[in-house]
Amino acid sequence: MKLHATRRQFLIGSSILAASSAIPALAQDKPKLRFSAVFSEQDIRAEMMKKFADAIAGDFTFEGYYGGNLFKQGTELVALQRGNLEMGNIAPQDISNQIPAWSILTAGYLFRDAAHLKAFFASEAGAEMKKMTEDQLGVKVLGPTYFGVRQVGLRVDKEIKTPADMAGIKLRMPGGDAWQFLGRALGANPTPMAYAEVYTGLQTGAIDGQDNPLPNVENMKFYEVMKQIVLTSHLVGFDLLTVSKKTWDGMDADRQARFQAAADAAIDFSTEKHLARETELAERFKAAGLKIYEPDVEAFRSHVQQQYLASDLAASWPAGMVDKINAL
């Protein structure tokens, strides 16, 4: 039996082949965005990134990696710089390791609250700091991702009223000079430990405590192996939602505007949810039997600020930046 293809059939077949061949080409028009963060998929910030991903789905294919599964805590920035990652949730302490001037943004008792933090990054002073990361690191800061005010959580019964009471306390802090300095400024013996290891560290007594915002304490279930939470409120916790400059510069102006708008909306969503969660969790932890109390916060603030101002870190701070931040 012979098969005879008509011209019409040939043209239809050619059209189908052309259409199917175009599908990979269309997919290639949407660049891949690999995002890495240390927080878990149960974290509010994972919800934030889902909203962001949905908003930019027409322009990019988003791949989110959580819990430090792609890059360990503290290594995301270098991955961005090497082109192994397009986006990251970067701690300001990691930026300060490469740009000493950024250590000012890691200082205890610098920002008053989430609104003050947002106002700073929207100001000219904030733009000055963000430009440093673009020029020196090749990384663009999209905005600060607030995740709560950091409090001290302990597995021991010792009552903490002033920094002097923190003497001898093995307080887990992330690795890096800026984090370790903050731990010492609080009066503790800072102990570097990976975030994923903190629960076991508290459980076994390898550490006496940790410092994290209450939503993090809930997400990682640290409250199960703690006896008390000391409301030192020593640091407005935030990271930076970032994108590599190479990726950013590869977008046209319209795509950049959509990208930034998506980031702004997602960050605002996350901030509001964190603020509501902090209030709720303080009461929930009390009901669960944890001792929760406020120490002499002014004693902590005074001691911590004195430690920073007398340190080598302050020598690298941009002139007048503290006054600019306080004036907002």
mmCIF file of N, CA and C in Angstrom, residues 118-213:
data_model
loop_
_atom_site.group_PDB
_atom_site.id
_atom_site.type_symbol
_atom_site.label_atom_id
_atom_site.label_comp_id
_atom_site.label_asym_id
_atom_site.label_seq_id
_atom_site.Cartn_x
_atom_site.Cartn_y
_atom_site.Cartn_z
ATOM 1 N N LYS A 118 12.665 49.498 57.477
ATOM 2 C CA LYS A 118 12.167 49.752 56.121
ATOM 3 C C LYS A 118 12.461 51.186 55.694
ATOM 4 N N ALA A 119 12.257 52.134 56.614
ATOM 5 C CA ALA A 119 12.494 53.545 56.299
ATOM 6 C C ALA A 119 13.956 53.784 55.942
ATOM 7 N N PHE A 120 14.857 53.099 56.647
ATOM 8 C CA PHE A 120 16.277 53.283 56.354
ATOM 9 C C PHE A 120 16.612 52.826 54.939
ATOM 10 N N PHE A 121 16.182 51.626 54.568
ATOM 11 C CA PHE A 121 16.548 51.108 53.248
ATOM 12 C C PHE A 121 15.874 51.867 52.109
ATOM 13 N N ALA A 122 14.815 52.613 52.429
ATOM 14 C CA ALA A 122 14.157 53.441 51.413
ATOM 15 C C ALA A 122 14.756 54.843 51.345
ATOM 16 N N SER A 123 15.682 55.162 52.254
ATOM 17 C CA SER A 123 16.262 56.502 52.346
ATOM 18 C C SER A 123 17.521 56.635 51.497
ATOM 19 N N GLU A 124 18.031 57.866 51.404
ATOM 20 C CA GLU A 124 19.280 58.106 50.677
ATOM 21 C C GLU A 124 20.445 57.389 51.355
ATOM 22 N N ALA A 125 20.414 57.345 52.686
ATOM 23 C CA ALA A 125 21.474 56.644 53.416
ATOM 24 C C ALA A 125 21.446 55.156 53.088
ATOM 25 N N GLY A 126 20.240 54.599 53.001
ATOM 26 C CA GLY A 126 20.109 53.195 52.635
ATOM 27 C C GLY A 126 20.593 52.932 51.223
ATOM 28 N N ALA A 127 20.291 53.861 50.312
ATOM 29 C CA ALA A 127 20.742 53.728 48.922
ATOM 30 C C ALA A 127 22.266 53.729 48.852
ATOM 31 N N GLU A 128 22.890 54.511 49.716
ATOM 32 C CA GLU A 128 24.356 54.567 49.768
ATOM 33 C C GLU A 128 24.939 53.203 50.141
ATOM 34 N N MET A 129 24.313 52.542 51.120
ATOM 35 C CA MET A 129 24.801 51.233 51.541
ATOM 36 C C MET A 129 24.536 50.174 50.470
ATOM 37 N N LYS A 130 23.380 50.241 49.830
ATOM 38 C CA LYS A 130 23.052 49.268 48.781
ATOM 39 C C LYS A 130 23.982 49.402 47.582
ATOM 40 N N LYS A 131 24.374 50.626 47.267
ATOM 41 C CA LYS A 131 25.275 50.848 46.128
ATOM 42 C C LYS A 131 26.628 50.181 46.368
ATOM 43 N N MET A 132 27.047 50.122 47.633
ATOM 44 C CA MET A 132 28.314 49.458 47.951
ATOM 45 C C MET A 132 28.282 47.993 47.514
ATOM 46 N N THR A 133 27.151 47.320 47.748
ATOM 47 C CA THR A 133 27.084 45.896 47.396
ATOM 48 C C THR A 133 27.100 45.710 45.883
ATOM 49 N N GLU A 134 26.492 46.646 45.159
ATOM 50 C CA GLU A 134 26.501 46.549 43.696
ATOM 51 C C GLU A 134 27.910 46.771 43.150
ATOM 52 N N ASP A 135 28.561 47.822 43.647
ATOM 53 C CA ASP A 135 29.873 48.196 43.121
ATOM 54 C C ASP A 135 30.980 47.243 43.560
ATOM 55 N N GLN A 136 30.912 46.769 44.802
ATOM 56 C CA GLN A 136 32.013 45.978 45.347
ATOM 57 C C GLN A 136 31.789 44.468 45.311
ATOM 58 N N LEU A 137 30.523 44.048 45.314
ATOM 59 C CA LEU A 137 30.238 42.614 45.364
ATOM 60 C C LEU A 137 29.565 42.075 44.111
ATOM 61 N N GLY A 138 29.009 42.968 43.298
ATOM 62 C CA GLY A 138 28.261 42.505 42.138
ATOM 63 C C GLY A 138 26.924 41.907 42.516
ATOM 64 N N VAL A 139 26.337 42.425 43.605
ATOM 65 C CA VAL A 139 25.064 41.913 44.116
ATOM 66 C C VAL A 139 24.111 43.079 44.349
ATOM 67 N N LYS A 140 22.876 42.953 43.889
ATOM 68 C CA LYS A 140 21.878 44.001 44.092
ATOM 69 C C LYS A 140 20.962 43.627 45.249
ATOM 70 N N VAL A 141 20.790 44.550 46.185
ATOM 71 C CA VAL A 141 19.872 44.366 47.309
ATOM 72 C C VAL A 141 18.484 44.832 46.884
ATOM 73 N N LEU A 142 17.519 43.921 46.941
ATOM 74 C CA LEU A 142 16.136 44.256 46.588
ATOM 75 C C LEU A 142 15.383 44.838 47.778
ATOM 76 N N GLY A 143 15.747 44.402 48.986
ATOM 77 C CA GLY A 143 15.103 44.935 50.181
ATOM 78 C C GLY A 143 15.411 44.090 51.394
ATOM 79 N N PRO A 144 15.153 44.630 52.611
ATOM 80 C CA PRO A 144 15.399 43.892 53.849
ATOM 81 C C PRO A 144 14.233 42.966 54.181
ATOM 82 N N THR A 145 14.537 41.723 54.498
ATOM 83 C CA THR A 145 13.495 40.761 54.867
ATOM 84 C C THR A 145 13.477 40.614 56.390
ATOM 85 N N TYR A 146 12.605 41.375 57.016
ATOM 86 C CA TYR A 146 12.456 41.358 58.481
ATOM 87 C C TYR A 146 11.951 39.994 58.934
ATOM 88 N N PHE A 147 12.555 39.456 59.991
ATOM 89 C CA PHE A 147 12.058 38.177 60.499
ATOM 90 C C PHE A 147 11.902 38.177 62.014
ATOM 91 N N GLY A 148 11.826 39.380 62.604
ATOM 92 C CA GLY A 148 11.551 39.463 64.033
ATOM 93 C C GLY A 148 12.710 40.020 64.828
ATOM 94 N N VAL A 149 12.399 40.426 66.051
ATOM 95 C CA VAL A 149 13.425 40.950 66.952
ATOM 96 C C VAL A 149 14.085 39.780 67.673
ATOM 97 N N ARG A 150 15.400 39.776 67.706
ATOM 98 C CA ARG A 150 16.126 38.660 68.303
ATOM 99 C C ARG A 150 16.066 38.726 69.825
ATOM 100 N N GLN A 151 15.759 37.571 70.429
ATOM 101 C CA GLN A 151 15.690 37.422 71.877
ATOM 102 C C GLN A 151 16.607 36.276 72.294
ATOM 103 N N VAL A 152 16.992 36.258 73.556
ATOM 104 C CA VAL A 152 17.864 35.200 74.072
ATOM 105 C C VAL A 152 17.012 34.070 74.646
ATOM 106 N N GLY A 153 17.231 32.857 74.159
ATOM 107 C CA GLY A 153 16.535 31.683 74.681
ATOM 108 C C GLY A 153 17.528 30.749 75.353
ATOM 109 N N LEU A 154 17.216 30.302 76.572
ATOM 110 C CA LEU A 154 18.163 29.500 77.357
ATOM 111 C C LEU A 154 17.568 28.167 77.808
ATOM 112 N N ARG A 155 18.433 27.177 77.889
ATOM 113 C CA ARG A 155 18.041 25.873 78.416
ATOM 114 C C ARG A 155 18.297 25.784 79.918
ATOM 115 N N VAL A 156 18.936 26.818 80.480
ATOM 116 C CA VAL A 156 19.275 26.839 81.904
ATOM 117 C C VAL A 156 18.323 27.763 82.658
ATOM 118 N N ASP A 157 18.271 27.612 83.992
ATOM 119 C CA ASP A 157 17.334 28.377 84.818
ATOM 120 C C ASP A 157 17.867 29.734 85.263
ATOM 121 N N LYS A 158 19.117 30.007 85.020
ATOM 122 C CA LYS A 158 19.739 31.233 85.513
ATOM 123 C C LYS A 158 18.965 32.477 85.086
ATOM 124 N N GLU A 159 18.627 33.329 86.058
ATOM 125 C CA GLU A 159 17.896 34.556 85.745
ATOM 126 C C GLU A 159 18.856 35.593 85.166
ATOM 127 N N ILE A 160 18.429 36.244 84.104
ATOM 128 C CA ILE A 160 19.255 37.231 83.409
ATOM 129 C C ILE A 160 18.616 38.608 83.544
ATOM 130 N N LYS A 161 19.325 39.515 84.194
ATOM 131 C CA LYS A 161 18.824 40.887 84.323
ATOM 132 C C LYS A 161 19.724 41.890 83.608
ATOM 133 N N THR A 162 21.033 41.667 83.642
ATOM 134 C CA THR A 162 21.996 42.578 83.020
ATOM 135 C C THR A 162 23.028 41.770 82.232
ATOM 136 N N PRO A 163 23.850 42.424 81.414
ATOM 137 C CA PRO A 163 24.897 41.701 80.683
ATOM 138 C C PRO A 163 25.832 40.912 81.596
ATOM 139 N N ALA A 164 26.031 41.383 82.816
ATOM 140 C CA ALA A 164 26.908 40.669 83.749
ATOM 141 C C ALA A 164 26.386 39.264 84.035
ATOM 142 N N ASP A 165 25.071 39.084 83.981
ATOM 143 C CA ASP A 165 24.472 37.775 84.243
ATOM 144 C C ASP A 165 24.694 36.792 83.098
ATOM 145 N N MET A 166 25.125 37.304 81.955
ATOM 146 C CA MET A 166 25.372 36.441 80.795
ATOM 147 C C MET A 166 26.761 35.811 80.831
ATOM 148 N N ALA A 167 27.578 36.199 81.784
ATOM 149 C CA ALA A 167 28.946 35.677 81.879
ATOM 150 C C ALA A 167 28.930 34.152 81.970
ATOM 151 N N GLY A 168 29.712 33.515 81.111
ATOM 152 C CA GLY A 168 29.818 32.058 81.127
ATOM 153 C C GLY A 168 28.749 31.337 80.330
ATOM 154 N N ILE A 169 27.744 32.060 79.860
ATOM 155 C CA ILE A 169 26.680 31.442 79.063
ATOM 156 C C ILE A 169 27.208 31.135 77.660
ATOM 157 N N LYS A 170 27.153 29.861 77.277
ATOM 158 C CA LYS A 170 27.559 29.467 75.922
ATOM 159 C C LYS A 170 26.383 29.746 74.986
ATOM 160 N N LEU A 171 26.438 30.897 74.352
ATOM 161 C CA LEU A 171 25.335 31.348 73.511
ATOM 162 C C LEU A 171 25.644 31.063 72.049
ATOM 163 N N ARG A 172 24.842 30.209 71.435
ATOM 164 C CA ARG A 172 25.058 29.936 70.018
ATOM 165 C C ARG A 172 24.831 31.197 69.201
ATOM 166 N N MET A 173 25.810 31.496 68.356
ATOM 167 C CA MET A 173 25.697 32.574 67.383
ATOM 168 C C MET A 173 26.166 32.011 66.044
ATOM 169 N N PRO A 174 25.647 32.513 64.936
ATOM 170 C CA PRO A 174 26.173 32.070 63.642
ATOM 171 C C PRO A 174 27.666 32.380 63.544
ATOM 172 N N GLY A 175 28.350 31.708 62.637
ATOM 173 C CA GLY A 175 29.765 31.981 62.439
ATOM 174 C C GLY A 175 29.984 33.347 61.824
ATOM 175 N N GLY A 176 31.195 33.847 61.923
ATOM 176 C CA GLY A 176 31.510 35.168 61.369
ATOM 177 C C GLY A 176 31.805 36.168 62.471
ATOM 178 N N ASP A 177 32.729 37.076 62.193
ATOM 179 C CA ASP A 177 33.183 38.033 63.206
ATOM 180 C C ASP A 177 32.067 38.913 63.747
ATOM 181 N N ALA A 178 31.177 39.384 62.865
ATOM 182 C CA ALA A 178 30.120 40.297 63.307
ATOM 183 C C ALA A 178 29.186 39.618 64.299
ATOM 184 N N TRP A 179 28.823 38.372 64.022
ATOM 185 C CA TRP A 179 27.945 37.648 64.936
ATOM 186 C C TRP A 179 28.638 37.366 66.269
ATOM 187 N N GLN A 180 29.886 36.947 66.191
ATOM 188 C CA GLN A 180 30.611 36.631 67.418
ATOM 189 C C GLN A 180 30.802 37.877 68.281
ATOM 190 N N PHE A 181 31.028 39.019 67.628
ATOM 191 C CA PHE A 181 31.178 40.264 68.380
ATOM 192 C C PHE A 181 29.883 40.598 69.109
ATOM 193 N N LEU A 182 28.753 40.432 68.444
ATOM 194 C CA LEU A 182 27.467 40.717 69.086
ATOM 195 C C LEU A 182 27.274 39.838 70.316
ATOM 196 N N GLY A 183 27.636 38.566 70.212
ATOM 197 C CA GLY A 183 27.510 37.672 71.357
ATOM 198 C C GLY A 183 28.342 38.135 72.535
ATOM 199 N N ARG A 184 29.565 38.576 72.256
ATOM 200 C CA ARG A 184 30.422 39.085 73.336
ATOM 201 C C ARG A 184 29.871 40.387 73.906
ATOM 202 N N ALA A 185 29.321 41.242 73.028
ATOM 203 C CA ALA A 185 28.765 42.516 73.486
ATOM 204 C C ALA A 185 27.589 42.299 74.431
ATOM 205 N N LEU A 186 26.883 41.193 74.265
ATOM 206 C CA LEU A 186 25.772 40.868 75.160
ATOM 207 C C LEU A 186 26.266 40.335 76.500
ATOM 208 N N GLY A 187 27.565 40.061 76.588
ATOM 209 C CA GLY A 187 28.143 39.562 77.826
ATOM 210 C C GLY A 187 28.326 38.059 77.853
ATOM 211 N N ALA A 188 27.969 37.380 76.754
ATOM 212 C CA ALA A 188 28.009 35.922 76.715
ATOM 213 C C ALA A 188 29.318 35.394 76.151
ATOM 214 N N ASN A 189 29.433 34.073 76.169
ATOM 215 C CA ASN A 189 30.538 33.377 75.522
ATOM 216 C C ASN A 189 29.995 32.833 74.201
ATOM 217 N N PRO A 190 30.142 33.577 73.087
ATOM 218 C CA PRO A 190 29.526 33.156 71.826
ATOM 219 C C PRO A 190 30.145 31.879 71.281
ATOM 220 N N THR A 191 29.284 30.989 70.803
ATOM 221 C CA THR A 191 29.720 29.703 70.272
ATOM 222 C C THR A 191 29.156 29.524 68.867
ATOM 223 N N PRO A 192 30.012 29.499 67.835
ATOM 224 C CA PRO A 192 29.498 29.325 66.469
ATOM 225 C C PRO A 192 28.930 27.925 66.269
ATOM 226 N N MET A 193 27.799 27.863 65.611
ATOM 227 C CA MET A 193 27.155 26.576 65.351
ATOM 228 C C MET A 193 26.181 26.750 64.195
ATOM 229 N N ALA A 194 26.117 25.774 63.304
ATOM 230 C CA ALA A 194 25.189 25.832 62.175
ATOM 231 C C ALA A 194 23.753 25.849 62.682
ATOM 232 N N TYR A 195 22.908 26.569 61.984
ATOM 233 C CA TYR A 195 21.510 26.738 62.386
ATOM 234 C C TYR A 195 20.805 25.392 62.550
ATOM 235 N N ALA A 196 21.057 24.476 61.636
ATOM 236 C CA ALA A 196 20.393 23.175 61.661
ATOM 237 C C ALA A 196 20.829 22.314 62.846
ATOM 238 N N GLU A 197 21.921 22.693 63.513
ATOM 239 C CA GLU A 197 22.442 21.900 64.628
ATOM 240 C C GLU A 197 22.038 22.447 65.989
ATOM 241 N N VAL A 198 21.335 23.581 66.006
ATOM 242 C CA VAL A 198 21.040 24.258 67.271
ATOM 243 C C VAL A 198 20.138 23.428 68.172
ATOM 244 N N TYR A 199 19.108 22.795 67.616
ATOM 245 C CA TYR A 199 18.190 21.998 68.439
ATOM 246 C C TYR A 199 18.961 20.927 69.210
ATOM 247 N N THR A 200 19.800 20.183 68.495
ATOM 248 C CA THR A 200 20.589 19.131 69.139
ATOM 249 C C THR A 200 21.573 19.724 70.136
ATOM 250 N N GLY A 201 22.148 20.879 69.800
ATOM 251 C CA GLY A 201 23.082 21.539 70.710
ATOM 252 C C GLY A 201 22.430 21.909 72.028
ATOM 253 N N LEU A 202 21.201 22.407 71.969
ATOM 254 C CA LEU A 202 20.457 22.732 73.189
ATOM 255 C C LEU A 202 20.084 21.462 73.944
ATOM 256 N N GLN A 203 19.686 20.462 73.214
ATOM 257 C CA GLN A 203 19.243 19.204 73.809
ATOM 258 C C GLN A 203 20.362 18.507 74.575
ATOM 259 N N THR A 204 21.569 18.547 74.023
ATOM 260 C CA THR A 204 22.705 17.844 74.626
ATOM 261 C C THR A 204 23.496 18.694 75.609
ATOM 262 N N GLY A 205 23.261 20.009 75.602
ATOM 263 C CA GLY A 205 24.020 20.890 76.479
ATOM 264 C C GLY A 205 25.312 21.386 75.871
ATOM 265 N N ALA A 206 25.506 21.131 74.585
ATOM 266 C CA ALA A 206 26.696 21.664 73.911
ATOM 267 C C ALA A 206 26.677 23.190 73.942
ATOM 268 N N ILE A 207 25.479 23.753 73.978
ATOM 269 C CA ILE A 207 25.292 25.200 74.146
ATOM 270 C C ILE A 207 24.253 25.420 75.236
ATOM 271 N N ASP A 208 24.321 26.594 75.864
ATOM 272 C CA ASP A 208 23.352 26.936 76.910
ATOM 273 C C ASP A 208 22.151 27.690 76.350
ATOM 274 N N GLY A 209 22.341 28.302 75.191
ATOM 275 C CA GLY A 209 21.250 29.095 74.644
ATOM 276 C C GLY A 209 21.506 29.501 73.206
ATOM 277 N N GLN A 210 20.545 30.212 72.661
ATOM 278 C CA GLN A 210 20.628 30.703 71.292
ATOM 279 C C GLN A 210 19.906 32.045 71.238
ATOM 280 N N ASP A 211 20.174 32.818 70.187
ATOM 281 C CA ASP A 211 19.437 34.077 70.014
ATOM 282 C C ASP A 211 18.749 34.048 68.660
ATOM 283 N N ASN A 212 17.434 34.197 68.697
ATOM 284 C CA ASN A 212 16.633 34.194 67.475
ATOM 285 C C ASN A 212 15.312 34.896 67.746
ATOM 286 N N PRO A 213 14.664 35.398 66.717
ATOM 287 C CA PRO A 213 13.311 35.915 66.881
ATOM 288 C C PRO A 213 12.350 34.774 67.229
#
